[in-house]
Coordinates of C-alpha atoms and ligand atoms in Angstrom, one line a residue:
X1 CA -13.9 30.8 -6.5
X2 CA -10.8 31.5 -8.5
X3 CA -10.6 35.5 -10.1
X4 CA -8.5 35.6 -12.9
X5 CA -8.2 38.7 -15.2
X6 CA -8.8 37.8 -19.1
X7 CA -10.2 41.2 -20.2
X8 CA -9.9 45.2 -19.1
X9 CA -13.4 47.3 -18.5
X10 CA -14.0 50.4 -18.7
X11 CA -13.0 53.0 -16.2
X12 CA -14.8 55.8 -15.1
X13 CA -13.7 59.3 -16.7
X14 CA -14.4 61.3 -13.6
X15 CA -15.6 59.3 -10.4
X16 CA -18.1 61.1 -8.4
X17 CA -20.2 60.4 -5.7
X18 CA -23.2 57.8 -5.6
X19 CA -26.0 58.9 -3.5
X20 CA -29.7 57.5 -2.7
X21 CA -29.1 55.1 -5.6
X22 CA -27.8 56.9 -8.4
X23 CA -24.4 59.0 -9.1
X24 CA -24.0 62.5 -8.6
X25 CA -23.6 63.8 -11.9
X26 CA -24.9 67.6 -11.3
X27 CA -21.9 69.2 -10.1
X28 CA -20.4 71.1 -13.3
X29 CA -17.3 71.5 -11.5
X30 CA -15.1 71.2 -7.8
X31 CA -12.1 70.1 -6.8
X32 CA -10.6 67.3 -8.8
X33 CA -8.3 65.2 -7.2
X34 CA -6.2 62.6 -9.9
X35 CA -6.8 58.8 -9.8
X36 CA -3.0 57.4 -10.7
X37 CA -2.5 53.9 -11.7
X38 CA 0.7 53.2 -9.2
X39 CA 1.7 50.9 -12.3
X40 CA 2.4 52.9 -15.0
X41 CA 2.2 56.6 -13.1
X42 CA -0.4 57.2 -15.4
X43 CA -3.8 58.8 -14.5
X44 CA -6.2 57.0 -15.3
X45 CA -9.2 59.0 -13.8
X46 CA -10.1 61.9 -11.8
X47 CA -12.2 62.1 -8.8
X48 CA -14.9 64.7 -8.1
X49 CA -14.4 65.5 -4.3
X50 CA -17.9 66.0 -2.6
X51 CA -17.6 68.6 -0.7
X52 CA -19.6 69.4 2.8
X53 CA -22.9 70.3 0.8
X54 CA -22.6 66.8 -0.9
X55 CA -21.4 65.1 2.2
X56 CA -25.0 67.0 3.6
X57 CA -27.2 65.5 0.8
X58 CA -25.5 61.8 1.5
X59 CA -26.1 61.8 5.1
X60 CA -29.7 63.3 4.3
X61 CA -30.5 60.5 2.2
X62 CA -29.1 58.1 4.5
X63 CA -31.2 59.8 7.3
X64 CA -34.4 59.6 5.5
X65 CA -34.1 55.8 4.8
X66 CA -33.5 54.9 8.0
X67 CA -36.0 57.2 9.9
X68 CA -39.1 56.5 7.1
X69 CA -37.5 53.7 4.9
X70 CA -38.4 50.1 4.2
X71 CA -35.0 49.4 5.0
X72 CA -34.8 48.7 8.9
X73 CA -38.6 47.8 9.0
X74 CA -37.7 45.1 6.7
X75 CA -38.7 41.2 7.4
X76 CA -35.4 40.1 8.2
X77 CA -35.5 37.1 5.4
X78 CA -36.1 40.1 3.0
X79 CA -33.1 41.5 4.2
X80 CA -30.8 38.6 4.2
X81 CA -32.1 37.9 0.6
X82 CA -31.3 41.2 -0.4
X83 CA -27.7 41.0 0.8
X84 CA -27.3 37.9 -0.4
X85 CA -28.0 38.9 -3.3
X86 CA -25.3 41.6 -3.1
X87 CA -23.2 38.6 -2.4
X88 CA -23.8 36.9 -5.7
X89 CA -23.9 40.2 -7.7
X90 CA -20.1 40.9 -6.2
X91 CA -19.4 37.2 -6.6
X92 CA -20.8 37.5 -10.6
X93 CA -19.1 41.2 -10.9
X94 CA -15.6 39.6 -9.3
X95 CA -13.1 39.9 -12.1
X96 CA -14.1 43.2 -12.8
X97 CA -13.7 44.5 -9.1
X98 CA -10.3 42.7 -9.1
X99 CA -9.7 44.5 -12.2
X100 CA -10.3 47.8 -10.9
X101 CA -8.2 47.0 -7.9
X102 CA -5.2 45.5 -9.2
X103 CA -5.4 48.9 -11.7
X104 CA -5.7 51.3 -8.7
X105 CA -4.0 50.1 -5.9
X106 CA -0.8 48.0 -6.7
X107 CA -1.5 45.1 -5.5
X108 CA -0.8 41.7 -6.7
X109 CA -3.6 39.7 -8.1
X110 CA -3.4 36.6 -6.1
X111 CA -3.8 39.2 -2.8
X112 CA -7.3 41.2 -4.6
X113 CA -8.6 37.5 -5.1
X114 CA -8.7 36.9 -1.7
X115 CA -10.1 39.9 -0.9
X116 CA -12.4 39.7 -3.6
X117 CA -14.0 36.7 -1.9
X118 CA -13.7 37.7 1.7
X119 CA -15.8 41.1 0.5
X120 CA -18.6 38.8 -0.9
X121 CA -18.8 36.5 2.1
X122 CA -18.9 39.5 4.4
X123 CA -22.2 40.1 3.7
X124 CA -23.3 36.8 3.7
X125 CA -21.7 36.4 7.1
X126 CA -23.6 39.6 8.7
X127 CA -27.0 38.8 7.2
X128 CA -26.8 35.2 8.7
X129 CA -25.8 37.2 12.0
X130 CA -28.5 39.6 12.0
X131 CA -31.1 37.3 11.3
X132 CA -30.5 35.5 14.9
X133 CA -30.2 38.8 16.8
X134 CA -32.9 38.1 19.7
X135 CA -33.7 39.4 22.7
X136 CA -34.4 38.5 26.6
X137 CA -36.9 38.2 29.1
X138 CA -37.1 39.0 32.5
X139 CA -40.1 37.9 34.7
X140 CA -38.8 37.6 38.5
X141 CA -40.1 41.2 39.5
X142 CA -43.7 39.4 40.4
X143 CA -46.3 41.1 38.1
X144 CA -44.2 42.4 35.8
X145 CA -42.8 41.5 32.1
X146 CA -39.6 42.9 30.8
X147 CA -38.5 42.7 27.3
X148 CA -35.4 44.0 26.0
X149 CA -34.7 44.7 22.4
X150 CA -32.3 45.4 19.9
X151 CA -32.9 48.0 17.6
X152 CA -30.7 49.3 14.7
X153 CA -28.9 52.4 15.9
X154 CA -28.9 54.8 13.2
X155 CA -26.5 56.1 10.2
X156 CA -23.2 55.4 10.1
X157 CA -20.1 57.4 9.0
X158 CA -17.6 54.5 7.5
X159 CA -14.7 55.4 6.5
X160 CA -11.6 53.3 4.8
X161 CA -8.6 53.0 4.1
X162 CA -6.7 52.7 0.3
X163 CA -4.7 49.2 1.4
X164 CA -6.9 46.7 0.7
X165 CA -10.4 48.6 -0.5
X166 CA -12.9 45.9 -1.4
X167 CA -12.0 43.3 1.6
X168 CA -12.2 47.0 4.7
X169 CA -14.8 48.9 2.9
X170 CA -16.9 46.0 2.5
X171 CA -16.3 45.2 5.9
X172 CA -17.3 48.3 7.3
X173 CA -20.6 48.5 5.4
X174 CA -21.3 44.8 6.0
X175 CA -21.1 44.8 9.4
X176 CA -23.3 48.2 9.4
X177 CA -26.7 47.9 7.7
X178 CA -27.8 44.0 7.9
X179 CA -28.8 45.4 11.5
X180 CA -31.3 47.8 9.4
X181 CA -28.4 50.7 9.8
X182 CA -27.8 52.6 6.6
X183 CA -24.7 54.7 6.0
X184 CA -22.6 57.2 4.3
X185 CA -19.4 55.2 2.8
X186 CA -15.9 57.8 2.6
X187 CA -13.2 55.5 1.1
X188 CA -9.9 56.7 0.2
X189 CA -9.5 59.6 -2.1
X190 CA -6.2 57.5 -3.6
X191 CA -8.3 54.6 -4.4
X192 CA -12.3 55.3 -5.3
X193 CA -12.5 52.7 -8.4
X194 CA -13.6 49.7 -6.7
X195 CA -15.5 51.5 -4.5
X196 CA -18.0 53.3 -7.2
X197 CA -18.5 49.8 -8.6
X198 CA -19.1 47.8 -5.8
X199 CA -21.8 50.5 -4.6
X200 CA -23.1 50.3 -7.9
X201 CA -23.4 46.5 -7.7
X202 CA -25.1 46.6 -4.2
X203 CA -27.8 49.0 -6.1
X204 CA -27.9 46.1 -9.2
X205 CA -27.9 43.4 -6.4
X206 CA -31.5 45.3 -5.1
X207 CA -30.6 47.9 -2.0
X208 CA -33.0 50.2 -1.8
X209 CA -31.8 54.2 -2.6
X210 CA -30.0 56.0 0.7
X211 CA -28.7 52.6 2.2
X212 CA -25.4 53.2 1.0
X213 CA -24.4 56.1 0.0
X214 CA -20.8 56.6 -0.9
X215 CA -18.5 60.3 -0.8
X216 CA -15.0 60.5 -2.2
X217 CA -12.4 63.0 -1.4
X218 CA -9.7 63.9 0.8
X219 CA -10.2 63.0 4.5
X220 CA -9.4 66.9 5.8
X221 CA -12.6 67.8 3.5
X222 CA -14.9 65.1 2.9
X223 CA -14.0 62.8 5.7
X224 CA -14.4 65.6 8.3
X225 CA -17.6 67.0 6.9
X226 CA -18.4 63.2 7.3
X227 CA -17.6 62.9 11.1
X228 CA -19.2 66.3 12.4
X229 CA -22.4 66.0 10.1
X230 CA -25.1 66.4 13.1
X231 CA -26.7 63.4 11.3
X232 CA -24.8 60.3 11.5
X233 CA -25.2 58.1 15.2
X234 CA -21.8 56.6 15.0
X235 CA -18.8 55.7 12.6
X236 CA -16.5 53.0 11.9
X237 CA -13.3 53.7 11.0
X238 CA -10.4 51.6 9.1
X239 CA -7.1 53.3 9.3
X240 CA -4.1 54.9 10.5
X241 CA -3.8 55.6 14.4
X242 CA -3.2 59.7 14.1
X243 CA -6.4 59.8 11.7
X244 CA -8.4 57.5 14.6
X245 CA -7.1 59.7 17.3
X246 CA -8.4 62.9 15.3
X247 CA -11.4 61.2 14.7
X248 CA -12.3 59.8 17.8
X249 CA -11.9 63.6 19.0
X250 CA -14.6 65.0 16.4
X251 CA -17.0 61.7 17.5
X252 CA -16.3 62.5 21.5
X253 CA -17.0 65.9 21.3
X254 CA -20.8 65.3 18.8
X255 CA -20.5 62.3 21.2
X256 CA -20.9 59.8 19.1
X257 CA -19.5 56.2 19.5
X258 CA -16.5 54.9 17.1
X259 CA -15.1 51.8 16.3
X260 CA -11.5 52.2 15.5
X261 CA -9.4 49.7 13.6
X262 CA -5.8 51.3 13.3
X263 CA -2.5 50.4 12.9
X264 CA 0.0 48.1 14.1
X265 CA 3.9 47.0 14.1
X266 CA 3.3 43.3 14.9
X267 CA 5.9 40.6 16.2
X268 CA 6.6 37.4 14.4
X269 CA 8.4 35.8 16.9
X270 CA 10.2 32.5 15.6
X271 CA 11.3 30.5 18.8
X272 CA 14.3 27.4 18.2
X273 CA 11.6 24.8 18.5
X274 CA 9.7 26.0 15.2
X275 CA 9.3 24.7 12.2
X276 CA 11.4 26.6 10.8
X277 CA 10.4 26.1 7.3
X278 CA 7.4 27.0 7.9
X279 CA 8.2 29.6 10.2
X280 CA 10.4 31.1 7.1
X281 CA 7.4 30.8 4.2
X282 CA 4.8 32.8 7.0
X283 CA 7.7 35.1 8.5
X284 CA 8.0 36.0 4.1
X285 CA 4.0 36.1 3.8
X286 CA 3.4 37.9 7.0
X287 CA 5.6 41.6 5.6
X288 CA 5.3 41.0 1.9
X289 CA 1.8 40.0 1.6
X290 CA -0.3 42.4 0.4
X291 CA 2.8 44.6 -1.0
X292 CA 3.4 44.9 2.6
X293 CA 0.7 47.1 3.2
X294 CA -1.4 45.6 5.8
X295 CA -2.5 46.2 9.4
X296 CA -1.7 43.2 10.4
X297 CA 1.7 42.7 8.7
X298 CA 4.3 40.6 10.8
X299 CA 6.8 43.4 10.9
X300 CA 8.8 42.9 13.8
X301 CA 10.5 39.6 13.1
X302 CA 11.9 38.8 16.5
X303 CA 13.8 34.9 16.2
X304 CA 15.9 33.5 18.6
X305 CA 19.9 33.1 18.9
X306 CA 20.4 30.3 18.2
X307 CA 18.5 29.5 14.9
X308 CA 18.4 33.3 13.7
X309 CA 22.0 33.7 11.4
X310 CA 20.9 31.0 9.4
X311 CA 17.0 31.9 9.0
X312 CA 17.7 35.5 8.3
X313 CA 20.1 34.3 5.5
X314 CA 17.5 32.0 4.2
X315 CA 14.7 35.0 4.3
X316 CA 17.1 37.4 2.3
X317 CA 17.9 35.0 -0.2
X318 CA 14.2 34.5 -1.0
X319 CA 13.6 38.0 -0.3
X320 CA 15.9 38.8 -3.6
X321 CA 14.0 36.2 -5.9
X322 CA 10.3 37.9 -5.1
X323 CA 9.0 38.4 -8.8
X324 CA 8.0 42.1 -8.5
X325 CA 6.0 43.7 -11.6
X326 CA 2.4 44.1 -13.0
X327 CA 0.0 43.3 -10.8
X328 CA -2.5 41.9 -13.3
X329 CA -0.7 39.2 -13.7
X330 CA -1.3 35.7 -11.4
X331 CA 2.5 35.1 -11.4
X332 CA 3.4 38.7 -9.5
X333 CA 4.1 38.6 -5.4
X334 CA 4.6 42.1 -5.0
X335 CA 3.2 44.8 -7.4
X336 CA 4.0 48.6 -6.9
X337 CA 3.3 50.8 -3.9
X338 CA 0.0 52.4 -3.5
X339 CA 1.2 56.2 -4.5
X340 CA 4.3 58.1 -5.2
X341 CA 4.4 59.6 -1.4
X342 CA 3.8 56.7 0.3
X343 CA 6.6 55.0 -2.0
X344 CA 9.4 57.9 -0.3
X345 CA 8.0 57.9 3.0
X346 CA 8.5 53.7 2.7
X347 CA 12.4 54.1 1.6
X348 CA 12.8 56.9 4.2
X349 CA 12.9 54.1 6.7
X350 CA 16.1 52.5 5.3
X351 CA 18.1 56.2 6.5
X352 CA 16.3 56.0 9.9
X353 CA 17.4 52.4 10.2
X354 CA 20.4 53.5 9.4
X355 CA 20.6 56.3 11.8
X356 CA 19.9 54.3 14.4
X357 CA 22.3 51.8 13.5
X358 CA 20.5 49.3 11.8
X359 CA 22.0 47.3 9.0
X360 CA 20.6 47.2 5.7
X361 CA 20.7 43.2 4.8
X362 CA 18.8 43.3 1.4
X363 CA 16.6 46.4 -0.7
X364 CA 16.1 49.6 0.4
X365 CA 15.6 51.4 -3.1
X366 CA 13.6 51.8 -6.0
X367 CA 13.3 48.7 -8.3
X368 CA 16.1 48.9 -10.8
X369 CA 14.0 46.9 -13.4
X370 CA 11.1 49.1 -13.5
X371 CA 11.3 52.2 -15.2
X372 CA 7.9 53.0 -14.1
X373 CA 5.9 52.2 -11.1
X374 CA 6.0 52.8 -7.7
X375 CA 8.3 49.8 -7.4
X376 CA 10.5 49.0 -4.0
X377 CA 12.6 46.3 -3.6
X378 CA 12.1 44.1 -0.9
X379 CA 13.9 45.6 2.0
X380 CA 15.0 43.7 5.4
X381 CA 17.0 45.2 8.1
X382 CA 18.2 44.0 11.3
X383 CA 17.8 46.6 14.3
X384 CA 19.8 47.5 17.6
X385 CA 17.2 46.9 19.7
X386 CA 13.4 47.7 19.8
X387 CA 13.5 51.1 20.7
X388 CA 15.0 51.5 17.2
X389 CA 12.5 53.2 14.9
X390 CA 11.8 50.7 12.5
X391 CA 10.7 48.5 15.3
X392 CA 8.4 51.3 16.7
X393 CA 6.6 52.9 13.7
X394 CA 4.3 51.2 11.0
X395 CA 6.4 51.6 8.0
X396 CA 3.3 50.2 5.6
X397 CA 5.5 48.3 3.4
X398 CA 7.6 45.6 2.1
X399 CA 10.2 46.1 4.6
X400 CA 10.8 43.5 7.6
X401 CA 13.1 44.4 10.4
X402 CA 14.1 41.3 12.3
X403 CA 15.6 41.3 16.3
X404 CA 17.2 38.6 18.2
X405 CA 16.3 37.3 21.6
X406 CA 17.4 34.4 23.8
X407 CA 14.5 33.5 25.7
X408 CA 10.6 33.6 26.0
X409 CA 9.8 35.6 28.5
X410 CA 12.7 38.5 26.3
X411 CA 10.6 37.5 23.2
X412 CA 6.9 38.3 25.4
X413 CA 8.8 41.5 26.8
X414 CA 9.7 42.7 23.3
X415 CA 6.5 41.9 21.3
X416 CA 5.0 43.9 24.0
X417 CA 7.2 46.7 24.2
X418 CA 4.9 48.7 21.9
X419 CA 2.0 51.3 21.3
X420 CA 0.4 49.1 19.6
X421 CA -1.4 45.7 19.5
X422 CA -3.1 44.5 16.5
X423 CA -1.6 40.9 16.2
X424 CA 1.2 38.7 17.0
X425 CA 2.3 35.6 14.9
X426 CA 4.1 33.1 17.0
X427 CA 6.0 30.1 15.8
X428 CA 6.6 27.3 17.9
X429 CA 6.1 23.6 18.2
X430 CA 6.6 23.4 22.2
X431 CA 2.9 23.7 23.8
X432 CA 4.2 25.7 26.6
X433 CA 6.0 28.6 24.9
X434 CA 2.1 28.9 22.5
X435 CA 0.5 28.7 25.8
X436 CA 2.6 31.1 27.3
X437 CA 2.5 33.4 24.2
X438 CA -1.5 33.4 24.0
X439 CA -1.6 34.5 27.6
X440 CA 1.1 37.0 27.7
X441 CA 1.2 38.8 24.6
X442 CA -1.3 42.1 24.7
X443 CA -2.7 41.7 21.1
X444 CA -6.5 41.1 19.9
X445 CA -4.9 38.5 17.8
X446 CA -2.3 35.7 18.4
X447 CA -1.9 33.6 15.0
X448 CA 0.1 30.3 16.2
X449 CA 2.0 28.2 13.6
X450 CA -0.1 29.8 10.3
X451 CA 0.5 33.4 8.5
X452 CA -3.2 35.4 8.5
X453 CA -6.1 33.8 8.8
X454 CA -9.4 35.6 8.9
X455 CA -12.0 33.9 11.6
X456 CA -14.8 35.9 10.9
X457 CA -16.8 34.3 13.9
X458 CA -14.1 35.6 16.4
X459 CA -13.6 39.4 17.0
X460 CA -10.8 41.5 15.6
X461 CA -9.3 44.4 16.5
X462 CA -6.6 45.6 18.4
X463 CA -5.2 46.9 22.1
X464 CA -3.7 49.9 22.8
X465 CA -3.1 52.4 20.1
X466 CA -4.3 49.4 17.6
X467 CA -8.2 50.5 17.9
X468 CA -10.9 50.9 20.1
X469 CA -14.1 48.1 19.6
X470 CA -13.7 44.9 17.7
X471 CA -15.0 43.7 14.3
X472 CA -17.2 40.3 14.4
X473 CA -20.7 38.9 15.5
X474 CA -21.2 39.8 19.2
X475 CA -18.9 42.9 18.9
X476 CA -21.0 44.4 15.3
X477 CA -24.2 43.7 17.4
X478 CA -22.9 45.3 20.5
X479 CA -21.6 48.5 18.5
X480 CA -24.1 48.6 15.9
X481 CA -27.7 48.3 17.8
X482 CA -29.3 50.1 20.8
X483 CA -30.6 47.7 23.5
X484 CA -34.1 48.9 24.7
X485 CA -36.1 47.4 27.5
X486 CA -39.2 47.4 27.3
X487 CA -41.3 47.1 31.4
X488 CA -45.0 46.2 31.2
X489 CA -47.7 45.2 34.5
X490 CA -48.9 42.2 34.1
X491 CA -51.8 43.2 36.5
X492 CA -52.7 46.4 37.2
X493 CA -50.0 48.2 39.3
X494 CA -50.5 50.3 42.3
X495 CA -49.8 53.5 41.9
X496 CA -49.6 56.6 44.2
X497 CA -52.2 58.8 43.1
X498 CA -50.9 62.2 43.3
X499 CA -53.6 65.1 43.9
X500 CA -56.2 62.6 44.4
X501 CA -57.4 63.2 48.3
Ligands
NAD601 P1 -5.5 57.1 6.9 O1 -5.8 57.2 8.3 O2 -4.6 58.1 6.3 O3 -6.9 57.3 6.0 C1 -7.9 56.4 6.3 C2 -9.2 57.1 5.8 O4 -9.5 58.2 6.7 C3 -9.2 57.6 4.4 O5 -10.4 57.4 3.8 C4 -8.9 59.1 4.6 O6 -9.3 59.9 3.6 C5 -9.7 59.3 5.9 N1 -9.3 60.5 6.7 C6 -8.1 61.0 6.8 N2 -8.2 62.1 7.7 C7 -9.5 62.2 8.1 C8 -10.2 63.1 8.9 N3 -9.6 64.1 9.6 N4 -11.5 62.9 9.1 C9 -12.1 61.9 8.5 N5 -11.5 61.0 7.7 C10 -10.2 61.2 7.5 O7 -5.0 55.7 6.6 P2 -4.5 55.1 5.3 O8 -3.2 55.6 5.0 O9 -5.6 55.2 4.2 O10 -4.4 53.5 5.6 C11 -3.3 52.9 6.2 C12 -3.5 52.8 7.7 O11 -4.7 52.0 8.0 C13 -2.4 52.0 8.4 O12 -2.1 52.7 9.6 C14 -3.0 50.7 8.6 O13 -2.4 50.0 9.7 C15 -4.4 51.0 8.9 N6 -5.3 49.9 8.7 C16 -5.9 49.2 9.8 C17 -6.6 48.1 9.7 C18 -7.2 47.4 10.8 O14 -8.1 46.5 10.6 N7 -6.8 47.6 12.1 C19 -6.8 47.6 8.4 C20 -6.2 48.3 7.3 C21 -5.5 49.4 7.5

């Protein structure tokens, strides 16, 4: 499926909240929060904040359809048809959601139709999932049958992040209510476009009222109301690792289970026996994919002695020919940055690298060309040594720091050397130094010899300050369903009979 954009469509003048099937459009007034195309700096729209009462009303609704709706009593082929029907609604409805998030986020065109995509094959994924979920038996106790079950567990709190809205959002919903779960949808008050359409769709597609219902506003209002409402059973979470922490707090104390996807400062590591041409086209997608703004981005580009003068010069050379600008257009690699704060706290970087005596080898500053926008120049730097900021923090953007190292097991000890562990990229065409990589490096992900590629069949997620729980088929099912057993006699069972004699 190819998404190009020939057209624009209309935007929503104030986007409010969408709950048990149709938007909220009582609330006179509240606290407005400005939608800002990162573009132009224009704002394009304004966003009614739901506040606890309406965050109560969304989790109500979501409540009532799980405890007395069709929804998780469903016939399972009912169910799949229904979200694969949301599949081919987002599928039909895809230039308009890549419209809306090109517009609201920044980024690049060619990135949203990806994502476009993987948000309609979520669901198709997840139903085809749910409808093999089965049980087990157990019959050696003699006389007895035991059944165990999985149920859905409940309503879920999802909440998402503004870097890539359509492809997390739809991930956290997807993997939710094919189980029978419904849920209560906060995304990102800096990017709530997409996100009122593609509910809408799921509604057009034929979900019944109070599946999903979807709250907008800032996370300190509308996210917490979200995570201490007495009503939800559990929440996924998509973003940073302070916000996970905070949130994972709230759940442990209501205790309620969270899946936490957080954040990550990932090694590429490029050993001498790569194809380094290669190596160089994913070490280039791997930061300034996605504007740079990704989990998963290979930030920490670690390549050895003896190959690394000449690579680095290669990467900053290509690095200054990125085409930068409007990403509507098919032709643009990196649009602008998400929002104005996130643009400053991006360049800060470039003094701390500086501070800590890194050297600035290309960028570091507003785009020259652009007069408007949100627009930062492809920045590389080459650190000290790892314990240099920039190799400890998640900067979130177009910025790649590269290291040296002279051997493997310096390369394992520095990819490692780290809070987190999302992903590692490794590049190598010696079968001992992969091996050696898959087994030693502490990340949920090692990607050999190819920038990202989503297996939705495997797990994903990350160690250590990276997340708690894993997206995918056994680790959805696992999170997202109770297990109950269920112990029947087979012939009558003695009993003692207590007050008889
Ligand atoms: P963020 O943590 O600031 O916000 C994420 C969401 O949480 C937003 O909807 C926000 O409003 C909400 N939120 C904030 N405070 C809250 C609170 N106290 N209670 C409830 N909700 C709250 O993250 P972000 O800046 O939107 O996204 C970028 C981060 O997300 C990066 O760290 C990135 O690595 C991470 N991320 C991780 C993955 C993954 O799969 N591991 C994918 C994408 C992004």
């Amino acid at each position: 499926m190819t998404v190009r954009i020939s057209r624009s469509f209309p935007i929503n003048e104030h986007v409010t909240s969408f709950i048990d099937g149709a938007p909220v459009t009582s609330k006179a007034k509240g606290h407005d929060i400005e939608v800002v195309n990162p573009t132009t700096e224009q704002v394009i729209s304004r966003l009614r904040e739901a506040d606890a009462a309406e965050v109560d009303a969304a989790v109500t609704a979501a409540r009532r359809a799980f405890d007395s709706g069709r929804w998780p009593r469903m016939d399972i082929t009912e169910r799949k048809d229904i979200l694969y029907s949301i599949r081919d609604h987002l599928r039909k409805n895809a230039e308009e959601l890549a419209y809306l998030e090109c517009l609201n986020t920044g980024l690049p065109l060619h990135s949203v139709a990806v994502h476009v995509q993987r948000m309609a094959r979520n669901f198709e994924f997840f139903a085809e999932v749910a409808s093999n979920v089965h049980g087990e038996t157990y019959t050696q106790t003699a006389g007895y049958l035991t059944y165990v079950t999985r149920e859905p567990k409940g309503v879920a709190g999802c909440i998402a992040p503004w870097n890539a809205p359509l492809a997390l959002a739809s991930m956290r919903v997807a993997t939710c209510i094919p189980w029978g779960n419904t849920c209560v949808l906060k995304p990102s008050e800096y990017t709530p476009l997409s996100m009122r359409r593609m509910v809408e769709i799921f509604h057009e597609a034929g979900l019944p009222p109070g599946v999903v219902n979807l709250v907008n506003g800032r996370g300190a209002v509308t996210g917490d109301a979200l995570v201490n409402h007495p009503g939800i059973d559990m929440v996924g979470f998509t973003g940073g690792t302070s916000t996970g922490r905070a949130i994972a707090a709230t759940a442990g104390r209501n205790l309620k289970p969270v899946a936490l996807e957080l954040g990550g400062k990932s090694a590429n590591i490029i050993f001498d026996t790569a194809d380094v041409e290669r190596a160089l086209d994913g070490a280039l997608a791997g930061i300034f994919g996605n504007n740079g703004q990704q989990c998963l981005a290979g930030s920490r580009i670690l390549v050895q002695r003896g190959i690394a003068d000449a690579l680095i010069e290669r990467f900053v050379a290509r690095a200054k020919k990125i085409r930068l600008g409007d990403p509507l257009l098919p032709t643009t690699e990196i649009g602008p940055l998400a929002f104005r704060q996130h643009m400053e706290r991006v360049l800060s970087f470039v003094d701390i690298a500086k501070a800590d005596g890194a050297t600035l080898l290309t960028g570091g500053k507003r785009s020259a060309v652009h007069d408007k926008g949100w627009f930062i120049e492809p920045t590389a730097v080459m650190a000290p040594t790892n314990d240099a900021r920039v190799c400890q923090e998640e900067i979130f953007g177009p910025f790649a720091t590269f290291l040296t190292f002279d051997t493997l097991d310096e390369a394992i000890r520095i990819a490692n050397d780290s809070k987190f562990g999302l992903v590692n990229y490794v590049w190598s065409e010696d079968l001992n130094t992969v091996m050696r990589c898959s087994r030693d490096i502490r990340a949920g992900t090692v990607w050999v010899n190819t920038p990202m590629m989503r297996e939705l069949r495997a797990p994903f997620g990350g160690y250590k300050e990276s997340g708690i729980g894993r997206d995918g088929p056994q680790a959805s099912l696992e999170f997202f369903t109770e297990l109950k057993a269920t112990i029947i006699p087979i012939d009558p069972v003695k009993m003692h009979r207590y007050g008889a004699s």
